[in-house]
Coordinates of C-alpha atoms in Angstrom, one line a residue:
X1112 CA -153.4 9.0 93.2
X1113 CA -153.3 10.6 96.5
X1114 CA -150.8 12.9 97.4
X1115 CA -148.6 13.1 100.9
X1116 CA -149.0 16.1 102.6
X1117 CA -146.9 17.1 105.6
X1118 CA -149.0 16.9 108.8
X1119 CA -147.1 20.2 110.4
X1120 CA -146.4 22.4 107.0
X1121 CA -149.4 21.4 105.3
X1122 CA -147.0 21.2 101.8
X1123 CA -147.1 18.3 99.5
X1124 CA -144.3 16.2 100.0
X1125 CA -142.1 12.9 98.2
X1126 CA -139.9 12.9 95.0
X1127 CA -142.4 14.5 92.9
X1128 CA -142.5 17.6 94.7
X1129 CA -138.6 17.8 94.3
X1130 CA -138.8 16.3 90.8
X1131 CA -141.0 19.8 89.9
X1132 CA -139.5 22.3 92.4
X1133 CA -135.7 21.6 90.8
X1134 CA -137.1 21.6 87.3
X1135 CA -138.5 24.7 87.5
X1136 CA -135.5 25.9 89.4
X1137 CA -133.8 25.1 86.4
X1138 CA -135.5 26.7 84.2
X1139 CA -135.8 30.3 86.4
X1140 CA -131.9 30.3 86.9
X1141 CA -131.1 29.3 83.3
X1142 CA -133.1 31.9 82.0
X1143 CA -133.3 34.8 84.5
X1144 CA -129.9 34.5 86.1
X1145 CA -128.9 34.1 89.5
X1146 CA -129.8 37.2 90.7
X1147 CA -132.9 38.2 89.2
X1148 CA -134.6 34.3 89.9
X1149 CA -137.0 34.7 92.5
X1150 CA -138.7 31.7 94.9
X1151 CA -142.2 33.0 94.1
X1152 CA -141.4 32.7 90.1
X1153 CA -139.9 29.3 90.8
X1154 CA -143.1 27.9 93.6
X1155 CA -145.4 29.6 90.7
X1156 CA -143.6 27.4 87.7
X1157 CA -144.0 24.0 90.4
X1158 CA -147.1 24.8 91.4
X1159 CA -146.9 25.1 95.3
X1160 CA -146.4 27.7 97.8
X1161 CA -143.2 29.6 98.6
X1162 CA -143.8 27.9 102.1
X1163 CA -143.3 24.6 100.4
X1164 CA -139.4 25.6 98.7
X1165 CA -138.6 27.1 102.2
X1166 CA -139.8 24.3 104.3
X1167 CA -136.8 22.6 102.3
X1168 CA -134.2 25.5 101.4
X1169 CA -133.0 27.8 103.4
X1170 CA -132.9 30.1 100.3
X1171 CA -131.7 30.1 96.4
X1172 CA -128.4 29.2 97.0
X1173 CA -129.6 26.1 98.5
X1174 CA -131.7 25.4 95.8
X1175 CA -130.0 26.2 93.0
X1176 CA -126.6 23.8 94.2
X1177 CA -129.8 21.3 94.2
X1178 CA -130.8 22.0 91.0
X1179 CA -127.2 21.6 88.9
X1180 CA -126.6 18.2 91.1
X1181 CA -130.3 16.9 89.7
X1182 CA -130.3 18.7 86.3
X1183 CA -126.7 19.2 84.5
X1184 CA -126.1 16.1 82.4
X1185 CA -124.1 13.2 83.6
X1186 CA -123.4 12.5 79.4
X1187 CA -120.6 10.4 80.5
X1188 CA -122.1 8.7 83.1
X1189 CA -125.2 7.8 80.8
X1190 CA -122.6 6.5 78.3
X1191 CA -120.8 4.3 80.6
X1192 CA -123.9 2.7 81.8
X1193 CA -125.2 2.5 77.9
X1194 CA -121.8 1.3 76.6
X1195 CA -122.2 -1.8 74.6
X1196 CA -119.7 -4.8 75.9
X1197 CA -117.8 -4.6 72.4
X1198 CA -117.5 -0.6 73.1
X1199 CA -113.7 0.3 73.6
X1200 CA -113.0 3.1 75.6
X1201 CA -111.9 5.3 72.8
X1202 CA -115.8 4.5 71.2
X1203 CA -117.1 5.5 74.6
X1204 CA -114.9 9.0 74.3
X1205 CA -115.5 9.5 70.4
X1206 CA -119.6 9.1 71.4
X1207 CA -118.8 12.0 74.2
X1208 CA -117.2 14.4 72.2
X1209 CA -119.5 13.7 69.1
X1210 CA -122.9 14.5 71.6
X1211 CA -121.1 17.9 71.9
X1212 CA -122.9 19.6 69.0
X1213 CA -126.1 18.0 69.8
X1214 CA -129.2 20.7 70.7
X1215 CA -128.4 22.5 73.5
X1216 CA -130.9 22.6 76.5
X1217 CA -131.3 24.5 79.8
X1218 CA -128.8 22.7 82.2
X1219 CA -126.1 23.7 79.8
X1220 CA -127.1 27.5 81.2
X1221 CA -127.9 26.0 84.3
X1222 CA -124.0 25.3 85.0
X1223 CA -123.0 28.6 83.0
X1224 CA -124.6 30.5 85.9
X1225 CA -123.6 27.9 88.8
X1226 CA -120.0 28.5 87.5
X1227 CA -120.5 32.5 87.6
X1228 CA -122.5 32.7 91.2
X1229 CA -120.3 30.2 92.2
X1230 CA -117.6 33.1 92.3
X1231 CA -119.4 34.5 95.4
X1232 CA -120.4 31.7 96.7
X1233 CA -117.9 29.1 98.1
X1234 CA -120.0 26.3 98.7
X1235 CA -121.7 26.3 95.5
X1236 CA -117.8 26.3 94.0
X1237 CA -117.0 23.2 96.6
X1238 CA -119.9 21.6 95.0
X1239 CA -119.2 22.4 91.3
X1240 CA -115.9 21.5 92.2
X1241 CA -116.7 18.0 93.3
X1242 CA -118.9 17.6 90.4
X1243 CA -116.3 17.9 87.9
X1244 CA -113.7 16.1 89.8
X1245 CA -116.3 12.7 89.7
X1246 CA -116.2 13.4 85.7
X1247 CA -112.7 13.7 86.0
X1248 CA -112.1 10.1 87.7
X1249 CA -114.8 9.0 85.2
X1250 CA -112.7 10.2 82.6
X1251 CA -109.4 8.6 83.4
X1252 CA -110.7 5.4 83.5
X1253 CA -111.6 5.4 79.9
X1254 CA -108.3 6.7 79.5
X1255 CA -106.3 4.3 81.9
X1256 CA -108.8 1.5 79.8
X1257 CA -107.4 2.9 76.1
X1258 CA -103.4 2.6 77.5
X1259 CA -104.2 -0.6 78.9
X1260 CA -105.9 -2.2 75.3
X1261 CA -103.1 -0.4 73.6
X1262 CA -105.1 2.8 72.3
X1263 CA -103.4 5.7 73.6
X1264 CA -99.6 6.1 73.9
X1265 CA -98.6 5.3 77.3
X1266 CA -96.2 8.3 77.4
X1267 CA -98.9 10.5 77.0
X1268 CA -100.2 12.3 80.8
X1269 CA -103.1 11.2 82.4
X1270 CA -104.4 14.1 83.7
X1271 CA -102.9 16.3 80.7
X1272 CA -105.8 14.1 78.6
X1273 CA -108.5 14.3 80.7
X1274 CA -108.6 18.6 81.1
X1275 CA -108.0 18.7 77.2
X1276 CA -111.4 16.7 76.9
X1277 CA -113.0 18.9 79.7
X1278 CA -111.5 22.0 77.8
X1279 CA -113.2 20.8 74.4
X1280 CA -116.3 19.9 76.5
X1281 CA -117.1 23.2 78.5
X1282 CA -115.8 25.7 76.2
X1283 CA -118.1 23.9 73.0
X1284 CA -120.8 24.7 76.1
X1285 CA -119.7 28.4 75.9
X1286 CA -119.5 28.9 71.8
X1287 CA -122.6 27.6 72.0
X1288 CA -124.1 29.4 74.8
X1289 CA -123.2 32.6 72.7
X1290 CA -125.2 31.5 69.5
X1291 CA -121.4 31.3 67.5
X1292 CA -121.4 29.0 64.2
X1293 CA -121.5 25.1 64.5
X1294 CA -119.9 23.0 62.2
X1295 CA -122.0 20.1 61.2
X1296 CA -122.3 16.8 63.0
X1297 CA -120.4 15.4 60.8
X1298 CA -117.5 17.4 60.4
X1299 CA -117.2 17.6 64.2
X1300 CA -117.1 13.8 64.8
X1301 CA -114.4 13.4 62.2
X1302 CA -111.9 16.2 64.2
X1303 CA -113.1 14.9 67.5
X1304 CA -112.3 11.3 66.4
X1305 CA -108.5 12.7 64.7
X1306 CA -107.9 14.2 68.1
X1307 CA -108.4 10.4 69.7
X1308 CA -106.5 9.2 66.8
X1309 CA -103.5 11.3 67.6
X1310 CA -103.5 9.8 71.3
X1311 CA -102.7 6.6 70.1
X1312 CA -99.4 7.8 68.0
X1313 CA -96.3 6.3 69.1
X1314 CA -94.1 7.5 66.3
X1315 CA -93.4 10.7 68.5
X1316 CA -89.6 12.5 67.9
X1317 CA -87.5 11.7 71.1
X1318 CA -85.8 14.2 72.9
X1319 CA -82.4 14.4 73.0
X1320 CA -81.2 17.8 74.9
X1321 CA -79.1 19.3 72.3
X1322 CA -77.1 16.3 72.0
X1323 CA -76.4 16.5 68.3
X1324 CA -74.0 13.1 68.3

């Protein structure tokens, strides 16, 4: 199979050439760090020229808000578009939360160190920002889809659901991160799933103020 080469830089070009320069992006940030990746370690690891990854980026900052839009995992969006038609949204959520002890791999330190240069960086932070904010809409349509089929307590906040989940979702990414104790698969599914559970409880105590009558 040929490849494309462009007439004026002389570097390969099309989506394999990006396929390889983010992966190995990945890979230098997630292990290295922000600061101590270098574009000569990262053309090395693709297999192309430093030319090539600056005919594209203007630097690593460039690159690496690349590299966490093509490599940190859309888990949700891979289960919405893999959800079963007899899948409730409260399957779809207990499948999210139950991935969460699955192996970790490099985007999860991918993101770790986009959140941390993204600190110093405010476009990076716009762009992390973003990210989490399409998970977040992504997220309260499962949840608006539980109230509606009856699932979750209507009483309960929208938004106050959706950051618990990302709270359980990126700090699991942290315990992890730090080698910490797992619990088993199984263990975790059953918690995760009593959490979901306790959406759906109507039997709440009402406030009443003080009023003791």
């Amino acid at each position: 199979m040929a490849v494309a080469v462009d007439p004026i830089t002389g570097s390969e070009v099309g989506d394999d050439l990006t396929e390889r320069l983010l992966r190995a992006a990945a890979e230098v940030f997630a292990s290295q760090g922000y600061e101590k990746a270098r574009v000569a370690e990262i053309a090395r690891r693709a297999g192309v020229t430093t030319g090539a990854i600056y005919s594209r980026y203007s630097g690593k900052a460039e690159l690496l808000l690349d590299a966490v839009d093509h490599h940190v995992p859309g888990e949700l969006a891979a289960l919405l578009s893999g959800a079963g038609s007899r899948d409730s949204a409260v399957d779809v959520l207990s499948q999210l939360g139950s991935h969460l002890v699955d192996e970790l791999d490099e985007s999860a330190g991918l993101f770790l160190e986009a959140v941390v240069a993204a600190r110093r960086d405010p476009e990076l932070a716009d762009r992390l920002r973003h990210k989490v904010e399409d998970e977040d809409a992504r997220l309260g349509k499962l949840v608006d889809e539980a109230i509606a089929d009856g699932l979750f307590d209507p009483e309960l906040d929208r938004l106050a659901i959706v950051r618990v989940a990302h709270a359980i979702g990126f700090g699991m990414v942290l315990t992890r991160s730090m080698g910490l104790d797992l619990p088993s698969p199984d263990d975790w599914t059953a918690v995760i799933d009593r959490i979901i559970a306790a959406a759906g409880t109507t039997d709440h105590p009402t406030k009443d103020n003080g009023d003791t009558r």
